[in-house]
Structure formats: structure tokens, C-alpha cells
Coordinates of C-alpha atoms in Angstrom, one line a residue:
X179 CA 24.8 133.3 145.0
X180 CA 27.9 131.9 147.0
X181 CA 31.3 132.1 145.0
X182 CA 32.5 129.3 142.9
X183 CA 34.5 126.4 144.2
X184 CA 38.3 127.0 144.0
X185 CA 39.5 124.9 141.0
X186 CA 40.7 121.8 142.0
X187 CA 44.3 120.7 141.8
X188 CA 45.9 117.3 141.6
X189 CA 49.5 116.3 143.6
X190 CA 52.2 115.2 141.5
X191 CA 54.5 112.5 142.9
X192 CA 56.8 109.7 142.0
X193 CA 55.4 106.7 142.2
X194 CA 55.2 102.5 140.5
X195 CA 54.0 103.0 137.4
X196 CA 50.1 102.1 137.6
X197 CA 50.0 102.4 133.7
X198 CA 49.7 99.0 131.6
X199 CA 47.8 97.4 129.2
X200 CA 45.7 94.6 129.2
X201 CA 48.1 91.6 127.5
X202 CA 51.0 93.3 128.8
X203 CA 53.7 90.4 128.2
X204 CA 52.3 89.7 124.8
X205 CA 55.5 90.4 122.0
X206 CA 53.7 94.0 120.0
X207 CA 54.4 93.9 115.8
X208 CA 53.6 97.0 114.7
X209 CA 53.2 98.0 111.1
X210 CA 52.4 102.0 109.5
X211 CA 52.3 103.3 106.2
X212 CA 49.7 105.2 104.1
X213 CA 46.1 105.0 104.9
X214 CA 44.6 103.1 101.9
X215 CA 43.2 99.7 101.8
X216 CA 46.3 97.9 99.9
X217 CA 48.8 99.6 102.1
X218 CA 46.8 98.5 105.3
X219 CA 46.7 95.4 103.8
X220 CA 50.7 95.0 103.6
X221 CA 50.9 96.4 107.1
X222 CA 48.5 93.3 108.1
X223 CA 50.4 91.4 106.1
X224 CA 54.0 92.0 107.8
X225 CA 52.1 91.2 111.4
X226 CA 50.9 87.7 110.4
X227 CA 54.5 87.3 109.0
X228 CA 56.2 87.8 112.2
X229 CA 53.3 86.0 113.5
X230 CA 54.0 82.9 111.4
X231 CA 57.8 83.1 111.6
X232 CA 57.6 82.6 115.5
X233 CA 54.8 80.0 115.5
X234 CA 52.2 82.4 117.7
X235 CA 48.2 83.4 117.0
X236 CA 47.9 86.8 116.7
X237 CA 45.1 89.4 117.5
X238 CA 44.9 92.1 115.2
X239 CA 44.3 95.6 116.1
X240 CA 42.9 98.1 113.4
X241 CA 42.2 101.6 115.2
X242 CA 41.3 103.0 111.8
X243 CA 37.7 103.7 109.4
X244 CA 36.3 105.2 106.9
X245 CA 32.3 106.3 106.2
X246 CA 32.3 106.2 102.8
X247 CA 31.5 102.7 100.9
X248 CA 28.3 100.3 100.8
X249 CA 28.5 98.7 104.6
X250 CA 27.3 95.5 103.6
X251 CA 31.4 94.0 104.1
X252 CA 31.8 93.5 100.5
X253 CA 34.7 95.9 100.0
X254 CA 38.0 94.4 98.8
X255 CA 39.3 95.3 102.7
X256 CA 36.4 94.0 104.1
X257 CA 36.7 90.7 102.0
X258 CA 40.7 90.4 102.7
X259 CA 40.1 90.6 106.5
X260 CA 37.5 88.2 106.2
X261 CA 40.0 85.5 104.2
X262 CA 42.6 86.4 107.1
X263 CA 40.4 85.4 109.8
X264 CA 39.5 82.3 108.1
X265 CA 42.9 81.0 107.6
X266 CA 43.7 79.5 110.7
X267 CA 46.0 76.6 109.6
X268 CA 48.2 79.2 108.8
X269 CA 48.3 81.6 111.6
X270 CA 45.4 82.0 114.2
X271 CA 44.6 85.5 114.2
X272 CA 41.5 87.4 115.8
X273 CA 40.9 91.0 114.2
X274 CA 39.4 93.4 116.3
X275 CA 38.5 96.5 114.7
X276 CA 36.8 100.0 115.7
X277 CA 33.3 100.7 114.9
X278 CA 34.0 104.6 114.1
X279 CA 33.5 108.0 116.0
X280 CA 30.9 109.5 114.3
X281 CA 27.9 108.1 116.1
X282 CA 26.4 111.7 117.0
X283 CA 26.4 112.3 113.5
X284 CA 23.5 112.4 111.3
X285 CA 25.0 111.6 107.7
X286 CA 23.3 108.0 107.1
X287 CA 20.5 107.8 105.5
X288 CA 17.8 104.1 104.2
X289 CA 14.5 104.6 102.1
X290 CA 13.0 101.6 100.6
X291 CA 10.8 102.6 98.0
X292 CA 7.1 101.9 97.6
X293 CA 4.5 102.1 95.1
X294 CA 3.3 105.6 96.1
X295 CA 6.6 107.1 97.1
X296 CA 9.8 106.2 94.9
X297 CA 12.0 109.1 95.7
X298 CA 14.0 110.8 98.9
X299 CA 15.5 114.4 99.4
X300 CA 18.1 116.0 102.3
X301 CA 19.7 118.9 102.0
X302 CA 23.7 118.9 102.5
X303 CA 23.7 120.9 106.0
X304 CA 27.6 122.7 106.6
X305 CA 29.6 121.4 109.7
X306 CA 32.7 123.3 109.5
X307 CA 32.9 127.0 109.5
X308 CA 35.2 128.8 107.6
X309 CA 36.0 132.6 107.8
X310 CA 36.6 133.1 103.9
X311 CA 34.5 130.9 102.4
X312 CA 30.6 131.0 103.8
X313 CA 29.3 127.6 104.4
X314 CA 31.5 125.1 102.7
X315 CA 30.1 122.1 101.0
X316 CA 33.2 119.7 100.7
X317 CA 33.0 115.9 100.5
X318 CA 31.5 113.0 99.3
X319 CA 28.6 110.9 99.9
X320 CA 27.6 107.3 98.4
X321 CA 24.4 106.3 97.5
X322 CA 24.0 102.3 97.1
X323 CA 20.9 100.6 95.8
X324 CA 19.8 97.5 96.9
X325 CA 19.9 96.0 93.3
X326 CA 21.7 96.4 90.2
X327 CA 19.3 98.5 88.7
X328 CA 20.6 102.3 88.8
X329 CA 19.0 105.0 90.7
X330 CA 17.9 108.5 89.4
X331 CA 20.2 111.3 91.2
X332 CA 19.6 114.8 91.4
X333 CA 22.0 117.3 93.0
X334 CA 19.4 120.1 93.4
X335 CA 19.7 123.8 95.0
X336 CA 16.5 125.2 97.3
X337 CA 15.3 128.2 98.7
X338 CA 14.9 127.6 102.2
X339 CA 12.4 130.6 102.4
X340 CA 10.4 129.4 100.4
X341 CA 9.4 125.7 102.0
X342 CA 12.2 124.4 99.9
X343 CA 11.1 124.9 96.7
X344 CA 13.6 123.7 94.2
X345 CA 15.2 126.1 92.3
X346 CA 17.9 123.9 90.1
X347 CA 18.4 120.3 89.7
X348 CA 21.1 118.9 88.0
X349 CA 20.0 114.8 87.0
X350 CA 22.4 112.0 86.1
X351 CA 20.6 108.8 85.9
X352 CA 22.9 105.4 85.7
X353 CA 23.0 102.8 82.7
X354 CA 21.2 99.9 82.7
X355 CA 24.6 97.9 81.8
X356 CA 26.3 99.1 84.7
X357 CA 28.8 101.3 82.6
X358 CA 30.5 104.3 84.4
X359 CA 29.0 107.8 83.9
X360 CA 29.4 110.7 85.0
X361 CA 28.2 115.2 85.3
X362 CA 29.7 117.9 86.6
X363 CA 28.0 121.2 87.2
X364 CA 30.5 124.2 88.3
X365 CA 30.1 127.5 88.6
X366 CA 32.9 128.8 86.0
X367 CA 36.0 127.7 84.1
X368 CA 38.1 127.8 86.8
X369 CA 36.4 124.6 88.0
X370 CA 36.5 122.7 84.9
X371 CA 38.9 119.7 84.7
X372 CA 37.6 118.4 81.3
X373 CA 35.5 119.6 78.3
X374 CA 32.2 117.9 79.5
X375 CA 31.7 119.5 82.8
X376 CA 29.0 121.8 82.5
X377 CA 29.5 125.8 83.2
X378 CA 25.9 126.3 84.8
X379 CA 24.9 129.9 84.9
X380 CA 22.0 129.3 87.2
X381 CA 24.1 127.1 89.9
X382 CA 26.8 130.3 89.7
X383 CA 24.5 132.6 90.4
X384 CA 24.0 131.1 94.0
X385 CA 27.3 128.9 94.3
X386 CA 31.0 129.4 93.8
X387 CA 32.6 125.7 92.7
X388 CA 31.7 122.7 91.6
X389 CA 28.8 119.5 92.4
X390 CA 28.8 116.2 90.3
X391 CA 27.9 112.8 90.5
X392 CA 29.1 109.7 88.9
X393 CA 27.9 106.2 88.5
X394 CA 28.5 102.6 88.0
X395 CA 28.2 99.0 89.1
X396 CA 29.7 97.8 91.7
X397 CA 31.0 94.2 90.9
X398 CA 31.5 93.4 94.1
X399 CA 28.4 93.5 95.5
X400 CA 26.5 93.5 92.3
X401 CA 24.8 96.5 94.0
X402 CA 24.8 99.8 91.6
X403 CA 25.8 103.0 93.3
X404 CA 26.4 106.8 92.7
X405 CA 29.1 109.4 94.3
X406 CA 28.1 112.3 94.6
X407 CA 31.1 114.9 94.7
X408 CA 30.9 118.4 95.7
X409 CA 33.0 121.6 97.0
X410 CA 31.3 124.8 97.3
X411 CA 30.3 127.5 99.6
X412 CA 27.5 130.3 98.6
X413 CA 28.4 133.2 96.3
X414 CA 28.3 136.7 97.7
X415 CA 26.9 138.2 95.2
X416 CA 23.8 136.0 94.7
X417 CA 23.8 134.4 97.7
X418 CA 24.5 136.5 100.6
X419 CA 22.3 135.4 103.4
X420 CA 22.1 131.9 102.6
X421 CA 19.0 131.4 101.4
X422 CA 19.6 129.1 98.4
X423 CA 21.1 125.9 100.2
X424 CA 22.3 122.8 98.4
X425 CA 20.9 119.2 98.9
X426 CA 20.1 116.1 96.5
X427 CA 17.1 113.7 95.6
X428 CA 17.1 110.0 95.2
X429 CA 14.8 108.5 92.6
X430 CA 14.2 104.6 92.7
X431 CA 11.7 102.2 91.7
X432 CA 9.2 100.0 93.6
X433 CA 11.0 97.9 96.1
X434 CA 14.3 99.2 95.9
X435 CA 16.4 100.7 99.0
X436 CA 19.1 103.5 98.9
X437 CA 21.8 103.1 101.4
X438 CA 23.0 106.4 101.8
X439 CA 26.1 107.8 103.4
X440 CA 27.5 110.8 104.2
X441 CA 31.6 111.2 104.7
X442 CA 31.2 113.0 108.1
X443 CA 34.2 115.5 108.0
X444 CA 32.0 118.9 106.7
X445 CA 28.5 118.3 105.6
X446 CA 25.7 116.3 107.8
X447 CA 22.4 115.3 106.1
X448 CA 19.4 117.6 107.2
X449 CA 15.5 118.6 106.6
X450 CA 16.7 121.9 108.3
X451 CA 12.8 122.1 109.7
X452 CA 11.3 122.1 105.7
X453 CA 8.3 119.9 104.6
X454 CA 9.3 116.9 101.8
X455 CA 13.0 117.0 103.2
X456 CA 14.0 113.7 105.2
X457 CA 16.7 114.4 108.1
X458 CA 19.8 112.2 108.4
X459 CA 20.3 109.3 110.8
X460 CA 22.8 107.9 112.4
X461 CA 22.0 104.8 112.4
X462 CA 24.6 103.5 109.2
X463 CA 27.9 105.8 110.8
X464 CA 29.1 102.7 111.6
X465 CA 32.7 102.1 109.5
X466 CA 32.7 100.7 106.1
X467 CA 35.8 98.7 107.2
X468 CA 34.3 97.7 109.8
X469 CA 31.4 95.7 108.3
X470 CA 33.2 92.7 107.5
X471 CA 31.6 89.0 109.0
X472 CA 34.4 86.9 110.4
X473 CA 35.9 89.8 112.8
X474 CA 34.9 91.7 116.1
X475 CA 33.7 96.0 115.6
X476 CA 34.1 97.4 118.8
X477 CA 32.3 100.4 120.2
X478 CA 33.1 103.0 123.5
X479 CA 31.3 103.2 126.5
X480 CA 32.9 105.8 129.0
X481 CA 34.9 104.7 132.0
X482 CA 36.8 108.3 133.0
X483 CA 34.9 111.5 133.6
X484 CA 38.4 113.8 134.3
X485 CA 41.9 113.1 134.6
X486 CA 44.8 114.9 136.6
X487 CA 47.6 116.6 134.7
X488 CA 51.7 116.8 135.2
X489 CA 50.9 120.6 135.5
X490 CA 48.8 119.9 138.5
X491 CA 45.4 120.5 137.4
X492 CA 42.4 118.5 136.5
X493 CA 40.2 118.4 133.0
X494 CA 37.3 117.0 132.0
X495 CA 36.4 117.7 128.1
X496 CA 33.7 119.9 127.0
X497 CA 31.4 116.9 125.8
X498 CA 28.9 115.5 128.1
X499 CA 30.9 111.7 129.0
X500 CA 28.7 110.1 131.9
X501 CA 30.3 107.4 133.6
X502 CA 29.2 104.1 132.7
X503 CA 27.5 105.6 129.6
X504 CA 27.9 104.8 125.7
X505 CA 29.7 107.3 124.4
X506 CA 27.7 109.5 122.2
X507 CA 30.5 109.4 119.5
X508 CA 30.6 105.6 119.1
X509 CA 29.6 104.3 115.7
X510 CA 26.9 102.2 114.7
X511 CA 24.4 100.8 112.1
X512 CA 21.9 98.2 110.6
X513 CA 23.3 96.7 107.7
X514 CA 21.5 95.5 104.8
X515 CA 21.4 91.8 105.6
X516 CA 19.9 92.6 109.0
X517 CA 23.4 92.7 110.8
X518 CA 23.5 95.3 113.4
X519 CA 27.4 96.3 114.6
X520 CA 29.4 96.9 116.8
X521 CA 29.7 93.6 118.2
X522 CA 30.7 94.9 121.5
X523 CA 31.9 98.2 123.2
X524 CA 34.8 98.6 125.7
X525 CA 36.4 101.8 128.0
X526 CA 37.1 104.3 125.0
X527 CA 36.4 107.5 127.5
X528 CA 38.9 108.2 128.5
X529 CA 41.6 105.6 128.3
X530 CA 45.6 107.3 129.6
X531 CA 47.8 104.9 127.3
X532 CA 51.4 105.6 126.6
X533 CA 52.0 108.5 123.7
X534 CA 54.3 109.1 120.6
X535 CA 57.1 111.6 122.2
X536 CA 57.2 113.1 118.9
X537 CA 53.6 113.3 118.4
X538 CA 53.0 115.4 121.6
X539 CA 55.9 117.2 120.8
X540 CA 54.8 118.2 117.2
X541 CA 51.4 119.3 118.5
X542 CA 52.9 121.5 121.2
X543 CA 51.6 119.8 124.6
X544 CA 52.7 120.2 127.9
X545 CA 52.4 119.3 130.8
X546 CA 48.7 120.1 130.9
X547 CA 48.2 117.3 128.3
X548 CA 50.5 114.5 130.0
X549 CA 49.5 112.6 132.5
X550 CA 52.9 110.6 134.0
X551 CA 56.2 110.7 132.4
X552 CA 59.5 108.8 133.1
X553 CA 63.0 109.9 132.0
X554 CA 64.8 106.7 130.8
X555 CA 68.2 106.9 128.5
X556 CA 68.3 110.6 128.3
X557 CA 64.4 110.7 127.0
X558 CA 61.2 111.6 128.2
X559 CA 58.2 109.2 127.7
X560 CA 55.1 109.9 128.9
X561 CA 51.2 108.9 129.4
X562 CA 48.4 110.5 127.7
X563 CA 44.2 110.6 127.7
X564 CA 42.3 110.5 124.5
X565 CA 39.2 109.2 123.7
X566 CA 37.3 107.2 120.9
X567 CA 36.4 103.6 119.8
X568 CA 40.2 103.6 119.0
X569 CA 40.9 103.3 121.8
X570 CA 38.3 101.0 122.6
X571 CA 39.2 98.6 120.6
X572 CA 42.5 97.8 121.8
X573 CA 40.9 96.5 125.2
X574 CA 38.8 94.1 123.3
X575 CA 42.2 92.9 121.3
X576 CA 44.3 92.7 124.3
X577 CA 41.4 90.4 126.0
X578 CA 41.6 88.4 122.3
X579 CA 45.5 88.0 123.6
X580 CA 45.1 86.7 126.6
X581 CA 42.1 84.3 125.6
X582 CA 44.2 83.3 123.0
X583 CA 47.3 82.5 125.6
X584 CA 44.8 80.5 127.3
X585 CA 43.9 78.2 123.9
X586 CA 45.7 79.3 120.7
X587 CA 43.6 77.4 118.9
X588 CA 40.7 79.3 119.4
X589 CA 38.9 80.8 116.5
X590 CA 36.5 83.5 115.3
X591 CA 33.8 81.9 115.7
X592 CA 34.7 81.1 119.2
X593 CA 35.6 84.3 120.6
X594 CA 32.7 85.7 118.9
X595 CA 30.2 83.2 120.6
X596 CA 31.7 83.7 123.6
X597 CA 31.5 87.8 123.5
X598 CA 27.9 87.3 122.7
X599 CA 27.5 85.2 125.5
X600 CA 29.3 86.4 128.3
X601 CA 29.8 90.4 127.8
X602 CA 27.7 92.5 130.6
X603 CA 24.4 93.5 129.4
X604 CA 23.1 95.5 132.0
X605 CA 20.1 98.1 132.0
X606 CA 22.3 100.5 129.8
X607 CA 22.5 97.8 127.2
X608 CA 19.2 96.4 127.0
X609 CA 17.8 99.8 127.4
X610 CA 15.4 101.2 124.9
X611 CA 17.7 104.4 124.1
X612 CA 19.9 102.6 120.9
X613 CA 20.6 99.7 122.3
X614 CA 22.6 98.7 119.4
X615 CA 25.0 101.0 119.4
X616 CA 26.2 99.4 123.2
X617 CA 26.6 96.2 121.0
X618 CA 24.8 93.4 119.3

């Protein structure tokens, strides 16, 4: 075979910044804190403030998520956003917000239950490897009924040798009032945080940690749901070669559907090949914040294959990113009342905005990992490429900016009607390969 292509190399040089965003004279408010729903909620809060104070609309950026929750927009976040976006005679304000990056993930899961088949199974399937602790169980996943009737859960070990056969179940069923309740299974004292969780002999033999689900109603929805909660890897004595593996079952009654959903950080939802188990989908990774009705969810679509470097070289990532292509990471789902999200995708891969000096300083890059740089005041600040719907999404919300500089009285609806409208939808959209994860 010939020898490979020299690897190709990129010319530094000085040159006008070609760098800038898309409402680049809009005034930026900017507000941080801790990731939790009443602290992004202050944050919000301080941006329509200045907002207010200098008489100008505002679009909203929120490059942030979570998978865990019931995705119908009924959360408290979900509801707030909702009010914010309403509230027009008191500042205009268009919220864009990103649609997630887990979209190549299977940990969603919907079974509406029939007559002749009132019950679901998956096994938790590892995602993150870990050199002292052989496949890790470590999360949380939500189950949400479609009622406020309770469903039957059964965290329950198999043997995947067998066909699956199940080999431990531990079963918490919810009340009928809604009332909170709760089991814990773990595999010794050293697990146990109160007096009721159970020291299971059985689940030791295979498992070192804990698995345990609670339940309630959730009032704001009027939906009842479960958590399960788990972190465990296999035991070494009992379990060497993996053969006991750890999944749950879903028991509901005619008519009802469980909305399940998976945290995506270690644990996917899997048949792993076995007959009765149901694998996960991703349809439903779209974010639980993002599920709200009176804002835009924005997915990714990939606009930059490679990128030159400071250092003189050119990178592409490992992951497959076609050009002109959803992104396979971008977040999506079909909500309960029949909603499908994101609304829309824009260029999220790979987008070179400017970067947090100390960021890229913390995490040790160099040149290899900027892009341009300037030297102003006796500090370096420089340009950098990453990729996901959070970056996405700021494209849609500087385009909000600039629409809203062209009438500042325009409102959710409006932009929203107008996105539907207007936005591209070429073969790639209307294609039959998930065309609602390009956008509704």
C-alpha cells in the first residue's frame, strides 16, 4: 500500500479577528452560582433585573440540563420559566434553552400497558469502567406513571447465562394515597444509613453496595412516580465473571404508561441480547428542563468537521461529525402530551467561541487546544472549539437578539411561529432517519 499522507499543518498568522458572535453589540448580563433549580432561578432572576432597570427585552440563554424528572414541563423550573416568558408587561424576554447531549444514549424508556401485558423489564447495562470496582452501577432513574395510581417496582438481579432468569427481586409497591415510601437492599452494614434498610444475604452474594427505590406522588403533575437509587459493582467472590447482572421490572395496570428515565452519566438501559428484556431508547433523552411550553429547546446539527490549532496542527474529534449532519449527541423526545422537542437545531459541531483563561488554564491546555489568542493589558485571551447543544443554543438566542432589536415587542409565541415557519427543512430534516431530533 502507498505510505500515509504527511499530517497536515495549519499557518499561524496575525490577522482581524474573524471571531464574533451573532448579536455582537447586544449589552451580555451574566449570572453563575450552584447548579440547582432555585439558584438558576436567582441567576434568571438578576438578568431580567438588569433587563428591567435599563428598559430592554432580553433573550435568555440556559446552556444547562438535567435527565432526570417527568418531561411533561411540570417541574417547578419548568413552570417558573414558563411564568417568565409570559410576563411580558414586565420585561420581554425570549428563553432559549438546550435540548441535552445525550441523544446517542439509550436510557429512555415508554410502555403503555395492555390487557395481556401489564409489566416491562431492562437490565441496568455499565457505561463507565472503573479499574477497582468491576462494573459500577451508580445513579438514578425515574419511573413516572401516567396516572396517580402507583406502579409495582422490582429492582431484580439475573443470570445472563441463563436467558435472564431472575434470581432476586426486591418489590416496593407505592400507596394508593400517594404517601412517600421507601426499601433499601445493601449488601452489608457498611451500607446501611437507617435501621429499615435491609442486609440481603442473597443480593451480597453477587453485589457489593446498595439498590433501593422510593415512592410518592408527585403534586405537581398529579402523576405518581418511583426513584430508583442504586451504587454497586459485582462482588468478587460471588460474582467474578459477571454473570449475575442487575436490572428492574415495571408492573402497571391496564392503560397505564411508564415514562422511564435513565440519568445518563454510568448506566444505559439494555436487553443485552436476552428474551423478555426490552432495550432502552433514546427517544425521551431530551432535558427535563427543557420541556417547558412557552420557550424554544434547541438541538445541534454539525457545521465544522476539523479545526486548526495555535500549535500548528489540525484535529478533528474521534466521533463521526458529518458536515451538515444532526449531531448524534443532540437530545430529543416525545412527550407525553404528544409534544416532540427540540424546537429547532443550530451549529453545535463545532462552534470556536471565546474561553474562560482560567478554565483552560486549570485543565492544562495549550496551544493544541486554542485556536486564536490576543494579548491585551498584560493577559492572554484566547478562542476555543467545543461542541454540544450548548453551544447550539446560544446561536438560536443571539438570533432571538437581533429579532428582538428589530421589534421588542415581540413575543413567544411570535418567535416561535416564526421558527416553525421559516427554519430550513431540507432532506436531512424531513428525512425518515429521526426527523425529530433535527427539530419539530
Amino acid at each position: 500500500p502507498p505510505p500515509p499522507p504527511p499530517p497536515r499543518t495549519a499557518e499561524t498568522r496575525e490577522m482581524v479577528n474573524p471571531y464574533y458572535g451573532v448579536a455582537y453589540e447586544a449589552d451580555l448580563a451574566v449570572a453563575a452560582g450552584s447548579m440547582n433549580d432555585y439558584f438558576i432561578a436567582l441567576g434568571v432572576e438578576d438578568i431580567l433585573n438588569y433587563a428591567y432597570k435599563n428598559r430592554k427585552p432580553v433573550a435568555l440563554n440556559l446552556s444547562l440540563g438535567s435527565n432526570l424528572g417527568a418531561h411533561d414541563g411540570s417541574s417547578v423550573i419548568c413552570q417558573y420559566l414558563d411564568a417568565v416568558a409570559e410576563t411580558s408587561d414586565e420585561v420581554n424576554a425570549l428563553i432559549c434553552v438546550s435540548a441535552g447531549n445525550e441523544g446517542d444514549q439509550k436510557i429512555a424508556m415508554h410502555k403503555t400497558f395492555t390487557a395481556t401485558d401489564k409489566s416491562v423489564q431492562t437490565i441496568l447495562k455499565p457505561e463507565v469502567m472503573m479499574t477497582n470496582y468491576k462494573n459500577v452501577r451508580y445513579g438514578q432513574v425515574y419511573i413516572y406513571s401516567s396516572d396517580n395510581k402507583p406502579l409495582e417496582i422490582q429492582a431484580i438481579a439475573l443470570n445472563k447465562t441463563r436467558n435472564g432468569a431472575i434470581a432476586w427481586r426486591g418489590v416496593l409497591k407505592g400507596s394508593d394515597d400517594g404517601s412517600t415510601a421507601s426499601k433499601y437492599w445493601v449488601s452489608g452494614s457498611d451500607y446501611q444509613q437507617y435501621d429499615t434498610d435491609i442486609i440481603d444475604p442473597q443480593f451480597a452474594r453477587w453485589f457489593e453496595g446498595y439498590i433501593g427505590v422510593g415512592t410518592e406522588l408527585d403534586t405537581e403533575n398529579n402523576r405518581h412516580y418511583a426513584v430508583l437509587d442504586f451504587m454497586c459493582w459485582d462482588n468478587q467472590s460471588g460474582n467474578p465473571d459477571g454473570k449475575y447482572t442487575l436490572g428492574f421490572l415495571v408492573k402497571g395496570e391496564e392503560g397505564q404508561r411508564a415514562d422511564i428515565f435513565c440519568d445518563g452519566v454510568y448506566n444505559s438501559l439494555s436487553d443485552l441480547g436476552l428474551p423478555g428484556f426490552t432495550d432502552g431508547s433514546t427517544d425521551g433523552t431530551i432535558s427535563d428542563v427543557a420541556t417547558g411550553k412557552n420557550y424554544i429547546t434547541v438541538g445541534s446539527y454539525n457545521t465544522r468537521t476539523e479545526w486548526p490549532s495555535l500549535d500548528g496542527g489540525i484535529y478533528h474529534y474521534e466521533a463521526n461529525f458529518p458536515y451538515g449532519k444532526i449531531s448524534d449527541f443532540s437530545s430529543y423526545g416525545t412527550l407525553i402530551d404528544g409534544r416532540s422537542l427540540p424546537l429547532v437545531c443550530a451549529p453545535g459541531a463545532s462552534v470556536i467561541s471565546s474561553s474562560n483563561e482560567y478554565y483552560l488554564k486549570a485543565e492544562g491546555f495549550g496551544d493544541e487546544m486554542r485556536q486564536a489568542s490576543v494579548e491585551k493589558n498584560g493577559r492572554t485571551y484566547s478562542w476555543h472549539q467545543s461542541v454540544g447543544t450548548s453551544m447550539a443554543t446560544p446561536v438560536v438566542t443571539g438570533a432571538m437578539a437581533l429579532w428582538l432589536e428589530a421589534d421588542p415587542t415581540l413575543n413567544y409565541k411570535e418567535a416561535m411561529d416564526i421558527i416553525r415557519t421559516t427554519a430550513v427543512k431540507d432532506a436531512d430534516v424531513t428525512g425518515p432517519a429521526l426527523p425529530r431530533q433535527w427539530g419539530a
